[in-house]
mmCIF file of C-alpha atoms in Angstrom:
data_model
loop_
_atom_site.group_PDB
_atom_site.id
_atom_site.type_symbol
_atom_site.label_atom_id
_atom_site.label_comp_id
_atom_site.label_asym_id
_atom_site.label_seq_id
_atom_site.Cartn_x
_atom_site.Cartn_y
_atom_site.Cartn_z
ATOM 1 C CA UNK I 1 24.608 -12.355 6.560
ATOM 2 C CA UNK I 2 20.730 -11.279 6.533
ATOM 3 C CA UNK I 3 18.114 -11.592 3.901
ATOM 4 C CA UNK I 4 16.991 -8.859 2.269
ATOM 5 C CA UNK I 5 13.253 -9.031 0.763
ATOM 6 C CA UNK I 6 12.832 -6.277 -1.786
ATOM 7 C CA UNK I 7 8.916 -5.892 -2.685
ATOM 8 C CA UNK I 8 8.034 -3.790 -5.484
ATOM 9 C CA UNK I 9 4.684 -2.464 -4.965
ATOM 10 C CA UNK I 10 2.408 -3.043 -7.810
ATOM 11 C CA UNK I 11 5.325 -4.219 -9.787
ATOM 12 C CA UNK I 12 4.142 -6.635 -12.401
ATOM 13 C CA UNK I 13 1.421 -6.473 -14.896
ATOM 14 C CA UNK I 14 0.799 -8.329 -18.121
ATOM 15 C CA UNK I 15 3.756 -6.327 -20.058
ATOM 16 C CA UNK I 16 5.853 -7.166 -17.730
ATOM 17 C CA UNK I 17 8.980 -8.775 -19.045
ATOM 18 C CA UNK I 18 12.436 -9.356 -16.737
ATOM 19 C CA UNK I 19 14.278 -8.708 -19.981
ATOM 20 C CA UNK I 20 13.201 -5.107 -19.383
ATOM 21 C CA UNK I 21 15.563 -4.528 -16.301
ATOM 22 C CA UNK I 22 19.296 -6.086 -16.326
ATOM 23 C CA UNK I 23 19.893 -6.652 -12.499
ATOM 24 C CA UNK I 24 16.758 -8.227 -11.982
ATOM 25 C CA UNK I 25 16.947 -10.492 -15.239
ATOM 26 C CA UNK I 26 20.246 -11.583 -13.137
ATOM 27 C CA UNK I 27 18.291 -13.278 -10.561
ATOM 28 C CA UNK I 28 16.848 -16.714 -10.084
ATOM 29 C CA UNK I 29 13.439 -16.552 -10.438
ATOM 30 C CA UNK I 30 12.488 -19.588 -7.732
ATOM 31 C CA UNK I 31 8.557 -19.371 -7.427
ATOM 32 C CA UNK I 32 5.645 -18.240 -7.694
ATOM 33 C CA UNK I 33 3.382 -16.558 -4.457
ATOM 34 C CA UNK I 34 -0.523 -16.767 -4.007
ATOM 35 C CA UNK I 35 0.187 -13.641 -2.363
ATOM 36 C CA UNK I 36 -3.791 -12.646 -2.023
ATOM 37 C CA UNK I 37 -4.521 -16.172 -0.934
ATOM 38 C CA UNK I 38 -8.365 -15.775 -1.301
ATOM 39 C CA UNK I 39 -8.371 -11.839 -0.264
ATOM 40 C CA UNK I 40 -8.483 -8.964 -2.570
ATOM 41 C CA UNK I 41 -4.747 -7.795 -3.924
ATOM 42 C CA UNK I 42 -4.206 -5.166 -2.016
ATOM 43 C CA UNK I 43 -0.439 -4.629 -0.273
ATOM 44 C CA UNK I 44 -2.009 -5.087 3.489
ATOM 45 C CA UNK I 45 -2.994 -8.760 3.458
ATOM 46 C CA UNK I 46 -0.665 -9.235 0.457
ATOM 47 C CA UNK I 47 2.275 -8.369 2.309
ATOM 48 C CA UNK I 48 1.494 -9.888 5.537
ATOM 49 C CA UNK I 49 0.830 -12.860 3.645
ATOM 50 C CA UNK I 50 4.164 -12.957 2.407
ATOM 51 C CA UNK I 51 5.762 -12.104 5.627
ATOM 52 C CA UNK I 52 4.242 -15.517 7.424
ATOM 53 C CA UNK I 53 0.962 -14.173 8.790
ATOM 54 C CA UNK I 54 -1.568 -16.759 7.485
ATOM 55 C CA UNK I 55 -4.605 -15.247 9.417
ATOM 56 C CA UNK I 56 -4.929 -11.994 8.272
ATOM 57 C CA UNK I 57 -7.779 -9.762 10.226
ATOM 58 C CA UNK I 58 -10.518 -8.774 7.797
ATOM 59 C CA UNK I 59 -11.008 -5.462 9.269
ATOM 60 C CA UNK I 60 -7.474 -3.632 9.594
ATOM 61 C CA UNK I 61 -6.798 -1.943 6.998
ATOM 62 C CA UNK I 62 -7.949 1.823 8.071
ATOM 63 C CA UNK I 63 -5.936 0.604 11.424
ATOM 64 C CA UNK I 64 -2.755 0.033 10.241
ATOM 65 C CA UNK I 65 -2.399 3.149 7.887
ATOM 66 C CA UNK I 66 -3.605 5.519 11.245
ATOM 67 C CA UNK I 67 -1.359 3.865 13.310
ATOM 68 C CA UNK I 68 1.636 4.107 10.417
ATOM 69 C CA UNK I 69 1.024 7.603 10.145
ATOM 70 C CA UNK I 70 1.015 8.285 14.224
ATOM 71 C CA UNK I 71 -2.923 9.065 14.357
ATOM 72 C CA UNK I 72 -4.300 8.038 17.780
ATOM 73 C CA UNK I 73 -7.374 5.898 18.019
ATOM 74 C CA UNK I 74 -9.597 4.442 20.377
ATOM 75 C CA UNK I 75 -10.360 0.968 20.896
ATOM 76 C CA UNK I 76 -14.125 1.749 19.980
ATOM 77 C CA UNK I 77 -13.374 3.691 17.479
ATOM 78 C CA UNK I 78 -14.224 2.965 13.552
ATOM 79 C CA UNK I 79 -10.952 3.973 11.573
ATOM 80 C CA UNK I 80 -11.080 3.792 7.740
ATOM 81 C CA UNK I 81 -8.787 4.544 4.321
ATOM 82 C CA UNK I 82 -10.302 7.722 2.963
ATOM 83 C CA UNK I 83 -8.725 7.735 -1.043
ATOM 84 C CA UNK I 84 -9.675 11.097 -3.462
ATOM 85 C CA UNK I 85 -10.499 9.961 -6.935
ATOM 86 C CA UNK I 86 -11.334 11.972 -9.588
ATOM 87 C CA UNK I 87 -15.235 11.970 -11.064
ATOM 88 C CA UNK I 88 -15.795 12.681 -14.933
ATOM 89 C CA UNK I 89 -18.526 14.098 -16.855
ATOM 90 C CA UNK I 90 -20.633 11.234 -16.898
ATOM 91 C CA UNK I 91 -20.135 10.714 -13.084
ATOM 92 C CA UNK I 92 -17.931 8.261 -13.344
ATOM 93 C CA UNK I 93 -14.275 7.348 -10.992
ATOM 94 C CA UNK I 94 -11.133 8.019 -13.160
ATOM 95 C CA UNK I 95 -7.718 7.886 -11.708
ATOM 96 C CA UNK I 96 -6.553 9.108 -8.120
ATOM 97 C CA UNK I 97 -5.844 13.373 -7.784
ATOM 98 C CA UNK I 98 -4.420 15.019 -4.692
ATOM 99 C CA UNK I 99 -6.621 15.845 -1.402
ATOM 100 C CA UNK I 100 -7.055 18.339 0.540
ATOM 101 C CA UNK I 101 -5.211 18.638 3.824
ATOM 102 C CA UNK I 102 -8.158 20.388 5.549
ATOM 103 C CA UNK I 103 -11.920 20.036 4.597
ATOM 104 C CA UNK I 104 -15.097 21.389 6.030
ATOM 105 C CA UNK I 105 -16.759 18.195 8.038
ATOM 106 C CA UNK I 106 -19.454 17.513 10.662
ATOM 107 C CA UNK I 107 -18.631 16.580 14.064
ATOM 108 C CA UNK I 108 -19.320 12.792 13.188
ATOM 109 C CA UNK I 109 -15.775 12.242 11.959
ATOM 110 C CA UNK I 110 -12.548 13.425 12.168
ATOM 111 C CA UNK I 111 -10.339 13.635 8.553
ATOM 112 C CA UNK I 112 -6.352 13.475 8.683
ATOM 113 C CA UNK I 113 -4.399 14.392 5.459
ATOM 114 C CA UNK I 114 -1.774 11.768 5.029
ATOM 115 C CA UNK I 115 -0.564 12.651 1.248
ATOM 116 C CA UNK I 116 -1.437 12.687 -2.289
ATOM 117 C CA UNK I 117 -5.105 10.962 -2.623
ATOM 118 C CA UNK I 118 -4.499 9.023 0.757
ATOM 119 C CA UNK I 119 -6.457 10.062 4.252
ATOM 120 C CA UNK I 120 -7.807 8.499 7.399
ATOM 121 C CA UNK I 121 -11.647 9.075 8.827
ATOM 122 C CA UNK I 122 -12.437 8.128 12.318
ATOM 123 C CA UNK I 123 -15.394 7.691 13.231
ATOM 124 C CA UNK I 124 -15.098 7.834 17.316
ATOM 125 C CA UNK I 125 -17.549 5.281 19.346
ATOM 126 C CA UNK I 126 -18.850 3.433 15.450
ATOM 127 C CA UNK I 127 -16.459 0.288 15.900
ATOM 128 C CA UNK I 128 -19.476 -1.475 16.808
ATOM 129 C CA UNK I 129 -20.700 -0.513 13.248
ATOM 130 C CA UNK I 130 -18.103 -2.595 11.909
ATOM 131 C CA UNK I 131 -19.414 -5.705 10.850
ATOM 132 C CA UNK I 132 -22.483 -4.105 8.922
ATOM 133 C CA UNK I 133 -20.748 -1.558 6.855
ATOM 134 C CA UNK I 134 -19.955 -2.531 3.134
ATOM 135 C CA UNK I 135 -17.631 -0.253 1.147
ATOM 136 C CA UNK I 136 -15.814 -0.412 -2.029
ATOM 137 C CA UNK I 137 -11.739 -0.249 -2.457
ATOM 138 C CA UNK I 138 -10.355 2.191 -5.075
ATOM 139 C CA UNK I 139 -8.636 -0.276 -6.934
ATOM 140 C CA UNK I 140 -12.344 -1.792 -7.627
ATOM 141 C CA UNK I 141 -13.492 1.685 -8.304
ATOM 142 C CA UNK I 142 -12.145 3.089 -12.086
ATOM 143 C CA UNK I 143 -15.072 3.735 -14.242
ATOM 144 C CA UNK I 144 -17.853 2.953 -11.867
ATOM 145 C CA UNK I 145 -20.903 5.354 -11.149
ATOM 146 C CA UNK I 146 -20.408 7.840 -8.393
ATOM 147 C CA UNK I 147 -23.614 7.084 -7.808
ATOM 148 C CA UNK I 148 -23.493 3.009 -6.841
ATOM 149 C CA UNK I 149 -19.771 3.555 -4.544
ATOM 150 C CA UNK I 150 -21.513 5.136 -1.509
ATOM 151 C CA UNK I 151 -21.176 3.086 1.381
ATOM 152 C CA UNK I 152 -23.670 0.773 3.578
ATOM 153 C CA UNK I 153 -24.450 0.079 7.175
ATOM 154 C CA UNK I 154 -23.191 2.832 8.511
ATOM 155 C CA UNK I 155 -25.738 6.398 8.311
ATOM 156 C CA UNK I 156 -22.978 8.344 9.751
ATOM 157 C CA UNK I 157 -20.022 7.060 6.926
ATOM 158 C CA UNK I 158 -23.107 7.600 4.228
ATOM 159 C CA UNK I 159 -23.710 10.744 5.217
ATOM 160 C CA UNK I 160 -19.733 11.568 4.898
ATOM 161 C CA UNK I 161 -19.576 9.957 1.550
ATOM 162 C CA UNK I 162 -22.279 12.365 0.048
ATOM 163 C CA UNK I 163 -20.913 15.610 2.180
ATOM 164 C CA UNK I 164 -17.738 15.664 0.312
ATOM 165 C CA UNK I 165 -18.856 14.308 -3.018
ATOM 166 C CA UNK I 166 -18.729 17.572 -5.435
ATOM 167 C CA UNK I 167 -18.077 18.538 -8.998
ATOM 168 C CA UNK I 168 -15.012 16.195 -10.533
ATOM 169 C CA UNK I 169 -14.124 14.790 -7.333
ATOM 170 C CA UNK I 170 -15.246 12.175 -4.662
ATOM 171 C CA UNK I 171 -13.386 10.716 -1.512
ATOM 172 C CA UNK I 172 -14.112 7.083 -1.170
ATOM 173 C CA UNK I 173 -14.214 5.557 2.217
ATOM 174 C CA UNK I 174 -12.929 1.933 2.327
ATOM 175 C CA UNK I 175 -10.984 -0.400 4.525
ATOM 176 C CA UNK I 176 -13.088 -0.147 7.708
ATOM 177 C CA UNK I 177 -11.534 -1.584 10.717
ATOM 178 C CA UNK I 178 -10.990 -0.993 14.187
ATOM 179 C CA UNK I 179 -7.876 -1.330 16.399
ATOM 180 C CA UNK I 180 -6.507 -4.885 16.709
ATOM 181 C CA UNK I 181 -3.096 -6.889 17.107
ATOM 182 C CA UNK I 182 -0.630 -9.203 15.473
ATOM 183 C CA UNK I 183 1.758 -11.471 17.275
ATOM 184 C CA UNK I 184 5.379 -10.475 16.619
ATOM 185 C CA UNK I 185 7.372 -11.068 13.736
ATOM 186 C CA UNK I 186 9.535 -14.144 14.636
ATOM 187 C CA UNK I 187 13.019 -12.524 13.922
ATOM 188 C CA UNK I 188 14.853 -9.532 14.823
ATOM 189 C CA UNK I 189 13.498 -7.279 11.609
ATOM 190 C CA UNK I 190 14.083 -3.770 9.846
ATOM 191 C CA UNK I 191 11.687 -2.356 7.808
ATOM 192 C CA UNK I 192 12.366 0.757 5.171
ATOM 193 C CA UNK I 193 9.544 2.433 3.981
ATOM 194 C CA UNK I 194 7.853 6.093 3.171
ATOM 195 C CA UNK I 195 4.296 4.475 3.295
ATOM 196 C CA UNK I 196 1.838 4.594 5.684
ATOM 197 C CA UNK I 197 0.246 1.205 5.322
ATOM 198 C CA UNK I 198 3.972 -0.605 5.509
ATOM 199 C CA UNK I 199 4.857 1.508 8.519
ATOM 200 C CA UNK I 200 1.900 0.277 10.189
ATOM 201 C CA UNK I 201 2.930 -3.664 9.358
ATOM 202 C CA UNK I 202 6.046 -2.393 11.146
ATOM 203 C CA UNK I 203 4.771 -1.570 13.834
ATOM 204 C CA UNK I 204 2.039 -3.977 14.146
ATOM 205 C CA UNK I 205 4.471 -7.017 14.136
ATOM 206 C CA UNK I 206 6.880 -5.131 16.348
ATOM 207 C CA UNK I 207 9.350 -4.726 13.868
ATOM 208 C CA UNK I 208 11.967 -1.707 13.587
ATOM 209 C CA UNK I 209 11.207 0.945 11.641
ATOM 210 C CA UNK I 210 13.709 3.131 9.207
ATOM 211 C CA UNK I 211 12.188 6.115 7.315
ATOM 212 C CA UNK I 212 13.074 10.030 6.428
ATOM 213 C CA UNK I 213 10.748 12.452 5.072
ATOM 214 C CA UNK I 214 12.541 11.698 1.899
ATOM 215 C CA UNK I 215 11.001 8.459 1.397
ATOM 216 C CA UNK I 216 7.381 8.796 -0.015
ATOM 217 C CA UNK I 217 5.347 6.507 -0.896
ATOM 218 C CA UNK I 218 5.423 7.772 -4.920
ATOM 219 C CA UNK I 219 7.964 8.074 -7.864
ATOM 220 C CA UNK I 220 9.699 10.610 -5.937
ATOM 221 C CA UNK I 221 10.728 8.551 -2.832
ATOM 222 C CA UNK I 222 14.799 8.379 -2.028
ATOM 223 C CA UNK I 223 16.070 5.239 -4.065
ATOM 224 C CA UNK I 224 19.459 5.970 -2.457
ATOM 225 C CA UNK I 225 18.383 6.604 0.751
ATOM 226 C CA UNK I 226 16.232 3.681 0.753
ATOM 227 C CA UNK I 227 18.742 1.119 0.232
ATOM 228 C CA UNK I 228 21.799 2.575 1.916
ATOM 229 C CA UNK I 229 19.385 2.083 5.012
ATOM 230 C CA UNK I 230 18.548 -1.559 3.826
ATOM 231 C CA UNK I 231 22.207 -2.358 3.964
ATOM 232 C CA UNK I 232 22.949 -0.402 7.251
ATOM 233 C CA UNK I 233 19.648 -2.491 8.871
ATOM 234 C CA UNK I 234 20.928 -5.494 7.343
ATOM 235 C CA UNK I 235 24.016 -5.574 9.500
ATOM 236 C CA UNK I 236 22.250 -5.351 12.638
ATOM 237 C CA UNK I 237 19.203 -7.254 11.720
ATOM 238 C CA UNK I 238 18.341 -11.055 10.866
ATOM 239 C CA UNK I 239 15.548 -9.733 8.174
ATOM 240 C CA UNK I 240 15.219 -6.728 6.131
ATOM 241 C CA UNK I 241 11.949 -5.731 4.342
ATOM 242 C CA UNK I 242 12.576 -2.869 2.241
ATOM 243 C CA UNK I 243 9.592 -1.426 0.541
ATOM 244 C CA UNK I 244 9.305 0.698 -2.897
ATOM 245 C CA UNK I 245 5.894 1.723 -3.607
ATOM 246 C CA UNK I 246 5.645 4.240 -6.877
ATOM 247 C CA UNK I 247 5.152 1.742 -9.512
ATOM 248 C CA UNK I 248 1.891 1.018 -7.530
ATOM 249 C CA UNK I 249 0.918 4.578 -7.782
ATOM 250 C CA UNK I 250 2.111 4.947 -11.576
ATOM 251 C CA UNK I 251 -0.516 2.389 -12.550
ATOM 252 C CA UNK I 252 -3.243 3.706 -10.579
ATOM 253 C CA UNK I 253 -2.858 6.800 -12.565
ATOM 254 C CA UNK I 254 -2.961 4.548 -15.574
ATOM 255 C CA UNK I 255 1.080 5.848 -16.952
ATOM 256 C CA UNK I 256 2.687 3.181 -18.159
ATOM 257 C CA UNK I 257 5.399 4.779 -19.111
ATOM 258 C CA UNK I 258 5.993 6.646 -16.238
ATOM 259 C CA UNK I 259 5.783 2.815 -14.547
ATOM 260 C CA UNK I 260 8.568 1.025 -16.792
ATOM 261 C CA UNK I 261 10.938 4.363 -16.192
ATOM 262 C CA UNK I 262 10.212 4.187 -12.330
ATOM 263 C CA UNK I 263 11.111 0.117 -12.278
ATOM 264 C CA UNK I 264 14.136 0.796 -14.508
ATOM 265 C CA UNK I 265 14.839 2.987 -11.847
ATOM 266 C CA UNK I 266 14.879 0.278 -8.890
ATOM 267 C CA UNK I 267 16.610 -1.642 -11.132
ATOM 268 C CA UNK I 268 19.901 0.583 -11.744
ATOM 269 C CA UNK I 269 19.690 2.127 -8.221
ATOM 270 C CA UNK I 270 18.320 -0.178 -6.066
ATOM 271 C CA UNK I 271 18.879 -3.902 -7.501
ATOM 272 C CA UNK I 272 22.676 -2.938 -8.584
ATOM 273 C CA UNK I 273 23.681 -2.142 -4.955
ATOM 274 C CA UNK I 274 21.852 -5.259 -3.369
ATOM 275 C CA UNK I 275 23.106 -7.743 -5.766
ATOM 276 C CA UNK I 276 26.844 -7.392 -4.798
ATOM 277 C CA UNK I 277 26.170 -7.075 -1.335
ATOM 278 C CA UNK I 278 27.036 -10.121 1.483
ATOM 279 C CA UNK I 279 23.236 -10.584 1.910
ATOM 280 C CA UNK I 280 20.819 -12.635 0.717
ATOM 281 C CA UNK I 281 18.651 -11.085 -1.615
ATOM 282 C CA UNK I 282 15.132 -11.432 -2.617
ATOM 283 C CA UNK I 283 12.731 -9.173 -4.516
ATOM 284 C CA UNK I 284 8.980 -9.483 -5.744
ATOM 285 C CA UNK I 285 5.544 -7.525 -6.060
ATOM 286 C CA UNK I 286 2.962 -7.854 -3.634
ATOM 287 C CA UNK I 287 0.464 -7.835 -6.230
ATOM 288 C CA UNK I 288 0.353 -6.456 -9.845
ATOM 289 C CA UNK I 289 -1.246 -3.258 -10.743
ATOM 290 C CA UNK I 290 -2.627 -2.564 -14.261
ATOM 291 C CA UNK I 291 -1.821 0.384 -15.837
ATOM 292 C CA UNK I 292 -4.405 0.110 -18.170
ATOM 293 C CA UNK I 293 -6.983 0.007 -16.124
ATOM 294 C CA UNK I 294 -5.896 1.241 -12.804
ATOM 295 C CA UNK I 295 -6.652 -1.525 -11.070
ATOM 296 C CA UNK I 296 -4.964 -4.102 -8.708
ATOM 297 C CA UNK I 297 -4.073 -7.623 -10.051
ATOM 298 C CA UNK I 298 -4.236 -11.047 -8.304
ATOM 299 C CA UNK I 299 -2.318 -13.311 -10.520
ATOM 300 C CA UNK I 300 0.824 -14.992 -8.475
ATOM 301 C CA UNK I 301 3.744 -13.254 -8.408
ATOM 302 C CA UNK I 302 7.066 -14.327 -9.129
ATOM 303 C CA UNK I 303 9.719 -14.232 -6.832
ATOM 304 C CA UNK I 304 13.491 -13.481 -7.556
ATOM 305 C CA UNK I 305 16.587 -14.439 -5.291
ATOM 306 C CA UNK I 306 20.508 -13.808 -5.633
ATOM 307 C CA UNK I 307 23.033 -15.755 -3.144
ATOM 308 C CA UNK I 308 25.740 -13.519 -1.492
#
């Protein structure tokens, strides 16, 4: 037998109601998780925090999304999130929109296309920059001036936050880090995922790593796929973290609807072939995510478990 942990990216909000999804209503709800534990709610920490890692590094975040997505660094390099939002008519951030895969850049930086709004900048030889700059994290971002989101301590990240700002769109640097380490995950682990941030926490904590093309990181990742390989890992692995991240990504682009239809989803597709399985099953958020507002929510989240 292996436990299976099941977290719903961005899953609750305050409409969120168990009574809304039969499998999950089925489970125990047994606690609730300070998953941000003093951070911001935002699935990095907030996972790693769940998994056991009480000392989270402040500045990892650009880190562990390069090295998910196979993007070689140095160790003196400066390595950040790069997200496209979209910029109204009164200069304001509105939701996320796609990104380019190529743009036109100066020689300070290097931009890699990962998908939808997400990138990576490195900056190479800036790590020492690090502890100056100051930037702002999308999910802060809906409805604030263009104009007050450019970054600080950093002339070179400035200047690449004003080259690519143009009419209706912006792309805002944030989680500045530079390459650093984790111990180990104590067990032998599995972990199923189509996003760049979770592969990273694989392979950060040394942890083995299942994923297809066909698992995104969006409404469109593999449902099936995804937990067929849960249950394969689970028989050759003491822990299984299988990750579902488009009900994140549905209320960052403020659709409810499109949020309740993607978690009744998990819930007839994913939930319904856990449940009866000869594992130990548990499943919560890492952190709400409004779909009002766009933005990330720190309340605790609850956390659901079925006995084999």
């Amino acid at each position: 037998m292996s436990q299976i942990l099941c977290i719903i990216d961005g899953m609750t909000d305050r409409g969120f109601s168990t009574a809304d999804y039969p499998f999950l209503q089925k489970m125990e709800k047994v606690d609730e998780i300070d998953t941000c534990c003093g951070c911001e709610p935002e699935s990095l920490s907030c996972i790693l925090h769940i998994l056991g890692i009480k000392e989270v590094p402040k500045a990892l975040r650009g880190y562990a999304e390069a090295l998910g997505a196979g993007i070689s660094v140095e160790p003196d390099d400066l390595v950040l999130r790069g997200s496209w939002l979209g910029v109204d008519a009164r200069g304001r951030c509105t939701v996320p929109i796609p990104g380019p895969k190529e743009i036109k850049s100066s020689q300070e930086y290097r931009y890699y296309y990962l998908e939808q709004y997400k990138s990576i900048l490195v900056f190479p030889g800036l790590a020492a920059e690090l502890q100056s700059v100051t930037t702002c994290p999308p999910y802060r971002c809906v409805g604030q001036p263009v104009s007050t989101l450019c970054p600080t301590g950093c002339a070179a990240l400035e200047r690449a936050y004003r080259e690519q700002l143009k009419m209706g769109r912006c792309l805002l640097p944030w989680g500045e880090s530079k390459p650093s380490q984790l111990p180990p995950f104590p067990k032998r682990a599995a972990v199923i995922t189509g996003t760049a941030v979770v592969k990273g926490i694989a392979k950060l904590l040394q942890m083995d790593l299942v994923t297809t093309p066909a698992m995104t990181g969006d409404i469109d990742t593999d449902l099936q796929g995804k937990v067929h390989a849960a249950l394969l890992a689970a028989e050759s692995h003491d822990f299984v973290l299988l990750h579902i991240n488009g009900a994140d990504e549905a209320g960052h682009r403020k659709d409810a609807a499109q949020k309740r239809a993607f978690l009744a989803r998990i819930d007839r597709t994913v939930l319904s072939a856990l449940l009866p399985s000869a594992h130990e099953i548990f499943v919560m958020a890492d952190h709400g995510t409004d779909p009002v507002s766009g933005k990330h929510l720190s309340f605790p989240q609850p956390l659901f478990h079925a006995a084999p």
